[in-house]
Amino acid sequence: MKQNKKTFFTTCLLLLAHAGFSQILVDSLPQSQLSIIGNARNMLIDAFLQNDKQKVQELHQYLSENFDQNSYVTLFPFEKTLLFAWTGDFKNMLQYVKEVDSTYIAQMQIKIMPSSANNFYQTAKQRVQQEFEDILGNIQTSSLTQEEKDFAAIYLRYYLITDENYDTIVRTINTNTRKFVETYPQSEYIQSLDSYELRPSKWGSGIGINIGYATKTGAYSKSFKNSASMDPYFEFAYNKIMTTMGVSVSFGEVREDIVISDDLVLP
């Protein structure tokens, strides 16, 4: 019995020693790059919520200097643009917008992405939406050229789009984009603007069918039963002119003979 107890305690001590050694070994291992990036992104969220722009800039600088040239994506393009806008770094924002092209996106897609569980984009977008008018004011008082100010104001408006205001915001963006292209036809920023406008075709056509049910009343109901009707039709249009052609088919039945005269009876 004593031997069994001794064996038991010896085994427990060995297990505790092994667990302690394992923990020391784990603690001595370097933290993964992806974990460091994830922690920094979480700290960015905190800094945004605390309105700490200096901390946001420091974290962004840390990520850029240590990871952007490696095999990792620290911030997505939309996130960087929002970060630049919120911190008032408009020069770097515009330079970054010009750098983001199809080649940039292709290179980014072969890198390791940050965790999708981090909602930094939503946090940054919400903050920019809340302070949008102040950001526009800061753009207008900045050292940017008038062309750069006009472009920045249009570009940042994309981040205001929601399901509720989509039509209004897109209509404003389209109007301002057309003005920008007319004012600066040689601008290098034109390729970064998207403008969509729906225009109807001159020609149009359609097909339809009307189905109805007629109820007879009064004296008319004494001679005729209720009836059903079906009216298939075709429509053709050119500009503002529209032509409709159709056929009306009715299904009915008389209740009794209708005497119009001694020589004319409708069965």
PDB file of C-alpha atoms in Angstrom:
ATOM      1  CA  MET A   1       0.000   0.000   0.000  1.00  0.00           C
ATOM      2  CA  LYS A   2       2.842   2.381   0.914  1.00  0.00           C
ATOM      3  CA  GLN A   3       4.590   1.480  -2.306  1.00  0.00           C
ATOM      4  CA  ASN A   4       1.450   2.376  -4.298  1.00  0.00           C
ATOM      5  CA  LYS A   5       1.164   5.744  -2.528  1.00  0.00           C
ATOM      6  CA  LYS A   6       4.818   6.468  -3.189  1.00  0.00           C
ATOM      7  CA  THR A   7       4.374   5.617  -6.862  1.00  0.00           C
ATOM      8  CA  PHE A   8       1.269   7.819  -7.071  1.00  0.00           C
ATOM      9  CA  PHE A   9       2.972  10.872  -5.545  1.00  0.00           C
ATOM     10  CA  THR A  10       6.042  10.358  -7.695  1.00  0.00           C
ATOM     11  CA  THR A  11       3.866  10.252 -10.794  1.00  0.00           C
ATOM     12  CA  CYS A  12       2.043  13.456  -9.760  1.00  0.00           C
ATOM     13  CA  LEU A  13       5.334  15.259  -9.169  1.00  0.00           C
ATOM     14  CA  LEU A  14       6.613  14.181 -12.559  1.00  0.00           C
ATOM     15  CA  LEU A  15       3.426  15.389 -14.240  1.00  0.00           C
ATOM     16  CA  LEU A  16       3.618  18.746 -12.480  1.00  0.00           C
ATOM     17  CA  ALA A  17       7.237  19.125 -13.436  1.00  0.00           C
ATOM     18  CA  HIS A  18       6.449  18.254 -17.047  1.00  0.00           C
ATOM     19  CA  ALA A  19       3.558  20.720 -17.144  1.00  0.00           C
ATOM     20  CA  GLY A  20       5.745  23.464 -15.685  1.00  0.00           C
ATOM     21  CA  PHE A  21       8.506  22.756 -18.184  1.00  0.00           C
ATOM     22  CA  SER A  22       5.961  22.754 -21.057  1.00  0.00           C
ATOM     23  CA  GLN A  23       4.561  26.132 -19.960  1.00  0.00           C
ATOM     24  CA  ILE A  24       8.063  27.601 -19.793  1.00  0.00           C
ATOM     25  CA  LEU A  25       8.744  26.246 -23.275  1.00  0.00           C
ATOM     26  CA  VAL A  26       5.490  27.762 -24.646  1.00  0.00           C
ATOM     27  CA  ASP A  27       6.196  31.115 -22.987  1.00  0.00           C
ATOM     28  CA  SER A  28       9.666  31.153 -24.502  1.00  0.00           C
ATOM     29  CA  LEU A  29       8.349  30.656 -28.032  1.00  0.00           C
ATOM     30  CA  PRO A  30       8.085  33.857 -30.133  1.00  0.00           C
ATOM     31  CA  GLN A  31       4.560  35.129 -30.777  1.00  0.00           C
ATOM     32  CA  SER A  32       3.365  34.477 -34.331  1.00  0.00           C
ATOM     33  CA  GLN A  33       3.408  37.365 -36.761  1.00  0.00           C
ATOM     34  CA  LEU A  34      -0.302  36.937 -37.453  1.00  0.00           C
ATOM     35  CA  SER A  35      -1.088  37.180 -33.738  1.00  0.00           C
ATOM     36  CA  ILE A  36       0.924  40.382 -33.431  1.00  0.00           C
ATOM     37  CA  ILE A  37      -0.929  41.880 -36.411  1.00  0.00           C
ATOM     38  CA  GLY A  38      -4.264  40.807 -34.930  1.00  0.00           C
ATOM     39  CA  ASN A  39      -3.415  42.400 -31.577  1.00  0.00           C
ATOM     40  CA  ALA A  40      -2.361  45.622 -33.286  1.00  0.00           C
ATOM     41  CA  ARG A  41      -5.633  45.716 -35.257  1.00  0.00           C
ATOM     42  CA  ASN A  42      -7.578  45.266 -32.011  1.00  0.00           C
ATOM     43  CA  MET A  43      -5.582  48.120 -30.482  1.00  0.00           C
ATOM     44  CA  LEU A  44      -6.494  50.252 -33.513  1.00  0.00           C
ATOM     45  CA  ILE A  45     -10.165  49.662 -32.747  1.00  0.00           C
ATOM     46  CA  ASP A  46      -9.616  50.783 -29.157  1.00  0.00           C
ATOM     47  CA  ALA A  47      -7.722  53.881 -30.315  1.00  0.00           C
ATOM     48  CA  PHE A  48     -10.534  54.816 -32.720  1.00  0.00           C
ATOM     49  CA  LEU A  49     -13.151  54.391 -30.010  1.00  0.00           C
ATOM     50  CA  GLN A  50     -11.029  56.483 -27.605  1.00  0.00           C
ATOM     51  CA  ASN A  51     -10.555  59.203 -30.238  1.00  0.00           C
ATOM     52  CA  ASP A  52      -6.779  58.792 -29.888  1.00  0.00           C
ATOM     53  CA  LYS A  53      -5.481  59.827 -33.323  1.00  0.00           C
ATOM     54  CA  GLN A  54      -1.851  59.858 -32.202  1.00  0.00           C
ATOM     55  CA  LYS A  55      -2.114  56.224 -31.062  1.00  0.00           C
ATOM     56  CA  VAL A  56      -3.736  55.292 -34.383  1.00  0.00           C
ATOM     57  CA  GLN A  57      -0.845  56.863 -36.287  1.00  0.00           C
ATOM     58  CA  GLU A  58       1.726  55.111 -34.091  1.00  0.00           C
ATOM     59  CA  LEU A  59       0.100  51.707 -34.573  1.00  0.00           C
ATOM     60  CA  HIS A  60      -0.195  52.248 -38.310  1.00  0.00           C
ATOM     61  CA  GLN A  61       3.469  53.234 -38.507  1.00  0.00           C
ATOM     62  CA  TYR A  62       4.444  50.144 -36.504  1.00  0.00           C
ATOM     63  CA  LEU A  63       2.496  47.828 -38.812  1.00  0.00           C
ATOM     64  CA  SER A  64       3.826  49.521 -41.951  1.00  0.00           C
ATOM     65  CA  GLU A  65       7.458  49.402 -40.869  1.00  0.00           C
ATOM     66  CA  ASN A  66       7.444  45.826 -39.596  1.00  0.00           C
ATOM     67  CA  PHE A  67       5.004  43.893 -41.762  1.00  0.00           C
ATOM     68  CA  ASP A  68       3.907  45.654 -44.956  1.00  0.00           C
ATOM     69  CA  GLN A  69       6.972  44.472 -46.874  1.00  0.00           C
ATOM     70  CA  ASN A  70       6.581  40.879 -45.672  1.00  0.00           C
ATOM     71  CA  SER A  71       4.058  38.210 -46.612  1.00  0.00           C
ATOM     72  CA  TYR A  72       1.265  39.701 -44.537  1.00  0.00           C
ATOM     73  CA  VAL A  73      -1.614  42.117 -45.148  1.00  0.00           C
ATOM     74  CA  THR A  74      -1.953  44.344 -42.101  1.00  0.00           C
ATOM     75  CA  LEU A  75      -4.703  46.655 -43.341  1.00  0.00           C
ATOM     76  CA  PHE A  76      -7.017  46.373 -46.327  1.00  0.00           C
ATOM     77  CA  PRO A  77      -7.121  49.281 -48.814  1.00  0.00           C
ATOM     78  CA  PHE A  78     -10.471  50.625 -47.547  1.00  0.00           C
ATOM     79  CA  GLU A  79      -9.190  50.491 -43.970  1.00  0.00           C
ATOM     80  CA  LYS A  80      -6.029  52.435 -44.798  1.00  0.00           C
ATOM     81  CA  THR A  81      -8.003  55.076 -46.668  1.00  0.00           C
ATOM     82  CA  LEU A  82     -10.347  55.539 -43.711  1.00  0.00           C
ATOM     83  CA  LEU A  83      -7.398  55.688 -41.315  1.00  0.00           C
ATOM     84  CA  PHE A  84      -5.659  58.373 -43.375  1.00  0.00           C
ATOM     85  CA  ALA A  85      -8.873  60.391 -43.674  1.00  0.00           C
ATOM     86  CA  TRP A  86      -9.729  60.245 -39.982  1.00  0.00           C
ATOM     87  CA  THR A  87      -6.225  61.241 -38.855  1.00  0.00           C
ATOM     88  CA  GLY A  88      -6.083  64.074 -41.412  1.00  0.00           C
ATOM     89  CA  ASP A  89      -3.203  62.592 -43.395  1.00  0.00           C
ATOM     90  CA  PHE A  90      -4.721  63.583 -46.731  1.00  0.00           C
ATOM     91  CA  LYS A  91      -1.478  63.677 -48.725  1.00  0.00           C
ATOM     92  CA  ASN A  92      -0.692  60.049 -47.937  1.00  0.00           C
ATOM     93  CA  MET A  93      -4.333  59.124 -48.500  1.00  0.00           C
ATOM     94  CA  LEU A  94      -4.268  60.473 -52.046  1.00  0.00           C
ATOM     95  CA  GLN A  95      -0.889  58.892 -52.763  1.00  0.00           C
ATOM     96  CA  TYR A  96      -2.171  55.542 -51.503  1.00  0.00           C
ATOM     97  CA  VAL A  97      -5.344  55.766 -53.615  1.00  0.00           C
ATOM     98  CA  LYS A  98      -3.187  56.162 -56.725  1.00  0.00           C
ATOM     99  CA  GLU A  99      -1.085  53.130 -55.755  1.00  0.00           C
ATOM    100  CA  VAL A 100      -4.050  50.787 -55.399  1.00  0.00           C
ATOM    101  CA  ASP A 101      -4.526  49.286 -58.851  1.00  0.00           C
ATOM    102  CA  SER A 102      -5.049  45.798 -60.292  1.00  0.00           C
ATOM    103  CA  THR A 103      -1.370  44.913 -59.758  1.00  0.00           C
ATOM    104  CA  TYR A 104      -1.519  46.009 -56.123  1.00  0.00           C
ATOM    105  CA  ILE A 105      -4.652  43.929 -55.508  1.00  0.00           C
ATOM    106  CA  ALA A 106      -3.115  40.887 -57.235  1.00  0.00           C
ATOM    107  CA  GLN A 107      -0.026  41.095 -55.024  1.00  0.00           C
ATOM    108  CA  MET A 108      -2.155  41.520 -51.936  1.00  0.00           C
ATOM    109  CA  GLN A 109      -4.200  38.395 -52.697  1.00  0.00           C
ATOM    110  CA  ILE A 110      -1.173  36.092 -52.434  1.00  0.00           C
ATOM    111  CA  LYS A 111      -0.326  37.394 -48.962  1.00  0.00           C
ATOM    112  CA  ILE A 112      -1.651  36.174 -45.619  1.00  0.00           C
ATOM    113  CA  MET A 113      -4.812  38.058 -44.667  1.00  0.00           C
ATOM    114  CA  PRO A 114      -5.701  39.215 -41.144  1.00  0.00           C
ATOM    115  CA  SER A 115      -8.506  37.501 -39.272  1.00  0.00           C
ATOM    116  CA  SER A 116     -11.978  38.226 -40.620  1.00  0.00           C
ATOM    117  CA  ALA A 117     -13.274  38.304 -37.026  1.00  0.00           C
ATOM    118  CA  ASN A 118     -11.675  41.716 -36.498  1.00  0.00           C
ATOM    119  CA  ASN A 119     -14.176  44.482 -37.272  1.00  0.00           C
ATOM    120  CA  PHE A 120     -11.719  47.371 -37.608  1.00  0.00           C
ATOM    121  CA  TYR A 121     -13.196  48.356 -40.982  1.00  0.00           C
ATOM    122  CA  GLN A 122     -16.684  48.824 -39.552  1.00  0.00           C
ATOM    123  CA  THR A 123     -15.322  50.795 -36.608  1.00  0.00           C
ATOM    124  CA  ALA A 124     -13.276  53.123 -38.837  1.00  0.00           C
ATOM    125  CA  LYS A 125     -16.115  53.536 -41.348  1.00  0.00           C
ATOM    126  CA  GLN A 126     -18.621  54.421 -38.644  1.00  0.00           C
ATOM    127  CA  ARG A 127     -16.260  57.002 -37.162  1.00  0.00           C
ATOM    128  CA  VAL A 128     -15.626  58.637 -40.542  1.00  0.00           C
ATOM    129  CA  GLN A 129     -19.371  58.725 -41.239  1.00  0.00           C
ATOM    130  CA  GLN A 130     -20.007  60.435 -37.912  1.00  0.00           C
ATOM    131  CA  GLU A 131     -17.288  63.049 -38.496  1.00  0.00           C
ATOM    132  CA  PHE A 132     -17.667  63.373 -42.265  1.00  0.00           C
ATOM    133  CA  GLU A 133     -18.515  67.089 -42.325  1.00  0.00           C
ATOM    134  CA  ASP A 134     -15.558  67.890 -40.061  1.00  0.00           C
ATOM    135  CA  ILE A 135     -13.270  65.826 -42.295  1.00  0.00           C
ATOM    136  CA  LEU A 136     -14.520  67.713 -45.376  1.00  0.00           C
ATOM    137  CA  GLY A 137     -13.797  70.964 -43.581  1.00  0.00           C
ATOM    138  CA  ASN A 138     -10.274  69.798 -42.766  1.00  0.00           C
ATOM    139  CA  ILE A 139      -9.748  68.878 -46.420  1.00  0.00           C
ATOM    140  CA  GLN A 140     -10.787  72.361 -47.563  1.00  0.00           C
ATOM    141  CA  THR A 141      -8.395  74.059 -45.115  1.00  0.00           C
ATOM    142  CA  SER A 142      -5.500  71.703 -45.886  1.00  0.00           C
ATOM    143  CA  SER A 143      -2.529  72.416 -48.157  1.00  0.00           C
ATOM    144  CA  LEU A 144      -3.934  70.246 -50.947  1.00  0.00           C
ATOM    145  CA  THR A 145      -4.480  71.722 -54.385  1.00  0.00           C
ATOM    146  CA  GLN A 146      -8.075  72.469 -55.387  1.00  0.00           C
ATOM    147  CA  GLU A 147      -8.042  69.441 -57.688  1.00  0.00           C
ATOM    148  CA  GLU A 148      -6.928  67.198 -54.831  1.00  0.00           C
ATOM    149  CA  LYS A 149      -9.548  68.684 -52.498  1.00  0.00           C
ATOM    150  CA  ASP A 150     -12.334  68.102 -55.025  1.00  0.00           C
ATOM    151  CA  PHE A 151     -11.236  64.527 -55.621  1.00  0.00           C
ATOM    152  CA  ALA A 152     -10.867  63.707 -51.921  1.00  0.00           C
ATOM    153  CA  ALA A 153     -14.363  65.032 -51.198  1.00  0.00           C
ATOM    154  CA  ILE A 154     -15.852  62.828 -53.921  1.00  0.00           C
ATOM    155  CA  TYR A 155     -13.842  59.733 -53.053  1.00  0.00           C
ATOM    156  CA  LEU A 156     -14.618  59.772 -49.328  1.00  0.00           C
ATOM    157  CA  ARG A 157     -18.332  60.112 -50.028  1.00  0.00           C
ATOM    158  CA  TYR A 158     -18.356  56.466 -51.144  1.00  0.00           C
ATOM    159  CA  TYR A 159     -17.988  55.524 -47.476  1.00  0.00           C
ATOM    160  CA  LEU A 160     -21.290  57.218 -46.669  1.00  0.00           C
ATOM    161  CA  ILE A 161     -23.287  54.767 -48.780  1.00  0.00           C
ATOM    162  CA  THR A 162     -25.807  52.614 -46.922  1.00  0.00           C
ATOM    163  CA  ASP A 163     -28.826  50.617 -48.054  1.00  0.00           C
ATOM    164  CA  GLU A 164     -31.099  53.465 -46.964  1.00  0.00           C
ATOM    165  CA  ASN A 165     -29.331  56.354 -48.735  1.00  0.00           C
ATOM    166  CA  TYR A 166     -27.829  54.501 -51.699  1.00  0.00           C
ATOM    167  CA  ASP A 167     -29.745  56.330 -54.457  1.00  0.00           C
ATOM    168  CA  THR A 168     -29.173  59.789 -52.968  1.00  0.00           C
ATOM    169  CA  ILE A 169     -25.446  59.360 -52.316  1.00  0.00           C
ATOM    170  CA  VAL A 170     -24.731  57.695 -55.659  1.00  0.00           C
ATOM    171  CA  ARG A 171     -26.633  60.462 -57.491  1.00  0.00           C
ATOM    172  CA  THR A 172     -24.490  63.068 -55.696  1.00  0.00           C
ATOM    173  CA  ILE A 173     -21.286  61.171 -56.485  1.00  0.00           C
ATOM    174  CA  ASN A 174     -22.244  60.897 -60.158  1.00  0.00           C
ATOM    175  CA  THR A 175     -22.991  64.622 -60.404  1.00  0.00           C
ATOM    176  CA  ASN A 176     -19.738  65.619 -58.696  1.00  0.00           C
ATOM    177  CA  THR A 177     -17.743  63.113 -60.742  1.00  0.00           C
ATOM    178  CA  ARG A 178     -19.020  64.575 -64.026  1.00  0.00           C
ATOM    179  CA  LYS A 179     -18.098  68.059 -62.842  1.00  0.00           C
ATOM    180  CA  PHE A 180     -14.651  66.838 -61.813  1.00  0.00           C
ATOM    181  CA  VAL A 181     -13.999  65.236 -65.209  1.00  0.00           C
ATOM    182  CA  GLU A 182     -15.142  68.405 -66.998  1.00  0.00           C
ATOM    183  CA  THR A 183     -12.973  70.622 -64.794  1.00  0.00           C
ATOM    184  CA  TYR A 184      -9.879  68.383 -64.736  1.00  0.00           C
ATOM    185  CA  PRO A 185     -10.006  66.273 -67.929  1.00  0.00           C
ATOM    186  CA  GLN A 186      -6.320  65.320 -67.630  1.00  0.00           C
ATOM    187  CA  SER A 187      -6.417  64.486 -63.927  1.00  0.00           C
ATOM    188  CA  GLU A 188      -4.570  61.358 -62.774  1.00  0.00           C
ATOM    189  CA  TYR A 189      -7.343  60.761 -60.247  1.00  0.00           C
ATOM    190  CA  ILE A 190     -10.077  60.120 -62.842  1.00  0.00           C
ATOM    191  CA  GLN A 191      -9.226  56.412 -63.031  1.00  0.00           C
ATOM    192  CA  SER A 192      -9.948  56.113 -59.297  1.00  0.00           C
ATOM    193  CA  LEU A 193     -13.509  57.418 -59.651  1.00  0.00           C
ATOM    194  CA  ASP A 194     -16.512  55.263 -60.490  1.00  0.00           C
ATOM    195  CA  SER A 195     -19.634  56.845 -61.936  1.00  0.00           C
ATOM    196  CA  TYR A 196     -22.721  54.915 -62.967  1.00  0.00           C
ATOM    197  CA  GLU A 197     -25.742  56.242 -64.796  1.00  0.00           C
ATOM    198  CA  LEU A 198     -28.667  54.226 -66.082  1.00  0.00           C
ATOM    199  CA  ARG A 199     -30.088  55.330 -69.434  1.00  0.00           C
ATOM    200  CA  PRO A 200     -33.156  53.751 -71.043  1.00  0.00           C
ATOM    201  CA  SER A 201     -32.903  52.303 -74.528  1.00  0.00           C
ATOM    202  CA  LYS A 202     -34.761  54.053 -77.354  1.00  0.00           C
ATOM    203  CA  TRP A 203     -36.522  50.800 -78.193  1.00  0.00           C
ATOM    204  CA  GLY A 204     -38.648  48.739 -75.878  1.00  0.00           C
ATOM    205  CA  SER A 205     -41.133  45.911 -75.970  1.00  0.00           C
ATOM    206  CA  GLY A 206     -43.301  43.951 -73.605  1.00  0.00           C
ATOM    207  CA  ILE A 207     -45.955  41.318 -73.304  1.00  0.00           C
ATOM    208  CA  GLY A 208     -48.725  40.955 -70.778  1.00  0.00           C
ATOM    209  CA  ILE A 209     -52.102  39.523 -70.027  1.00  0.00           C
ATOM    210  CA  ASN A 210     -55.152  40.775 -68.161  1.00  0.00           C
ATOM    211  CA  ILE A 211     -57.501  38.285 -66.550  1.00  0.00           C
ATOM    212  CA  GLY A 212     -60.905  39.398 -65.221  1.00  0.00           C
ATOM    213  CA  TYR A 213     -64.262  38.233 -63.941  1.00  0.00           C
ATOM    214  CA  ALA A 214     -67.485  40.149 -64.686  1.00  0.00           C
ATOM    215  CA  THR A 215     -70.504  40.032 -62.419  1.00  0.00           C
ATOM    216  CA  LYS A 216     -73.861  40.858 -64.009  1.00  0.00           C
ATOM    217  CA  THR A 217     -76.404  42.877 -62.038  1.00  0.00           C
ATOM    218  CA  GLY A 218     -79.906  44.220 -62.461  1.00  0.00           C
ATOM    219  CA  ALA A 219     -81.962  43.290 -65.508  1.00  0.00           C
ATOM    220  CA  TYR A 220     -78.788  42.309 -67.314  1.00  0.00           C
ATOM    221  CA  SER A 221     -78.266  39.437 -64.873  1.00  0.00           C
ATOM    222  CA  LYS A 222     -81.617  37.912 -65.860  1.00  0.00           C
ATOM    223  CA  SER A 223     -80.373  37.189 -69.352  1.00  0.00           C
ATOM    224  CA  PHE A 224     -76.636  36.668 -68.832  1.00  0.00           C
ATOM    225  CA  LYS A 225     -74.559  34.666 -66.368  1.00  0.00           C
ATOM    226  CA  ASN A 226     -71.346  35.995 -64.886  1.00  0.00           C
ATOM    227  CA  SER A 227     -68.398  35.749 -67.280  1.00  0.00           C
ATOM    228  CA  ALA A 228     -64.604  35.504 -67.319  1.00  0.00           C
ATOM    229  CA  SER A 229     -62.297  37.384 -69.681  1.00  0.00           C
ATOM    230  CA  MET A 230     -58.693  37.117 -70.808  1.00  0.00           C
ATOM    231  CA  ASP A 231     -56.857  39.907 -72.672  1.00  0.00           C
ATOM    232  CA  PRO A 232     -53.359  39.095 -73.958  1.00  0.00           C
ATOM    233  CA  TYR A 233     -51.493  42.121 -75.363  1.00  0.00           C
ATOM    234  CA  PHE A 234     -48.181  43.281 -76.794  1.00  0.00           C
ATOM    235  CA  GLU A 235     -46.477  46.656 -76.337  1.00  0.00           C
ATOM    236  CA  PHE A 236     -43.876  48.343 -78.540  1.00  0.00           C
ATOM    237  CA  ALA A 237     -42.148  51.594 -77.680  1.00  0.00           C
ATOM    238  CA  TYR A 238     -39.744  54.017 -79.320  1.00  0.00           C
ATOM    239  CA  ASN A 239     -38.557  56.960 -77.228  1.00  0.00           C
ATOM    240  CA  LYS A 240     -41.790  58.332 -75.693  1.00  0.00           C
ATOM    241  CA  ILE A 241     -44.173  56.699 -78.197  1.00  0.00           C
ATOM    242  CA  MET A 242     -45.837  53.455 -77.157  1.00  0.00           C
ATOM    243  CA  THR A 243     -48.236  51.220 -79.091  1.00  0.00           C
ATOM    244  CA  THR A 244     -50.359  48.517 -77.481  1.00  0.00           C
ATOM    245  CA  MET A 245     -52.018  45.703 -79.441  1.00  0.00           C
ATOM    246  CA  GLY A 246     -54.139  43.022 -77.857  1.00  0.00           C
ATOM    247  CA  VAL A 247     -57.045  40.641 -78.098  1.00  0.00           C
ATOM    248  CA  SER A 248     -59.949  40.477 -75.683  1.00  0.00           C
ATOM    249  CA  VAL A 249     -61.518  37.058 -75.156  1.00  0.00           C
ATOM    250  CA  SER A 250     -64.617  36.686 -72.992  1.00  0.00           C
ATOM    251  CA  PHE A 251     -66.337  33.509 -71.800  1.00  0.00           C
ATOM    252  CA  GLY A 252     -70.038  33.897 -70.979  1.00  0.00           C
ATOM    253  CA  GLU A 253     -73.406  32.217 -71.210  1.00  0.00           C
ATOM    254  CA  VAL A 254     -77.006  33.428 -71.607  1.00  0.00           C
ATOM    255  CA  ARG A 255     -79.553  32.312 -69.022  1.00  0.00           C
ATOM    256  CA  GLU A 256     -82.581  32.311 -71.387  1.00  0.00           C
ATOM    257  CA  ASP A 257     -83.567  33.259 -74.894  1.00  0.00           C
ATOM    258  CA  ILE A 258     -83.642  36.947 -75.591  1.00  0.00           C
ATOM    259  CA  VAL A 259     -86.544  37.992 -77.817  1.00  0.00           C
ATOM    260  CA  ILE A 260     -85.726  41.093 -79.802  1.00  0.00           C
ATOM    261  CA  SER A 261     -88.684  40.773 -82.238  1.00  0.00           C
ATOM    262  CA  ASP A 262     -91.000  38.077 -83.530  1.00  0.00           C
ATOM    263  CA  ASP A 263     -88.456  37.179 -86.178  1.00  0.00           C
ATOM    264  CA  LEU A 264     -85.236  37.623 -84.164  1.00  0.00           C
ATOM    265  CA  VAL A 265     -84.477  35.506 -81.103  1.00  0.00           C
ATOM    266  CA  LEU A 266     -81.034  35.205 -79.457  1.00  0.00           C
ATOM    267  CA  PRO A 267     -80.616  31.695 -78.069  1.00  0.00           C
TER     268      PRO A 267
END
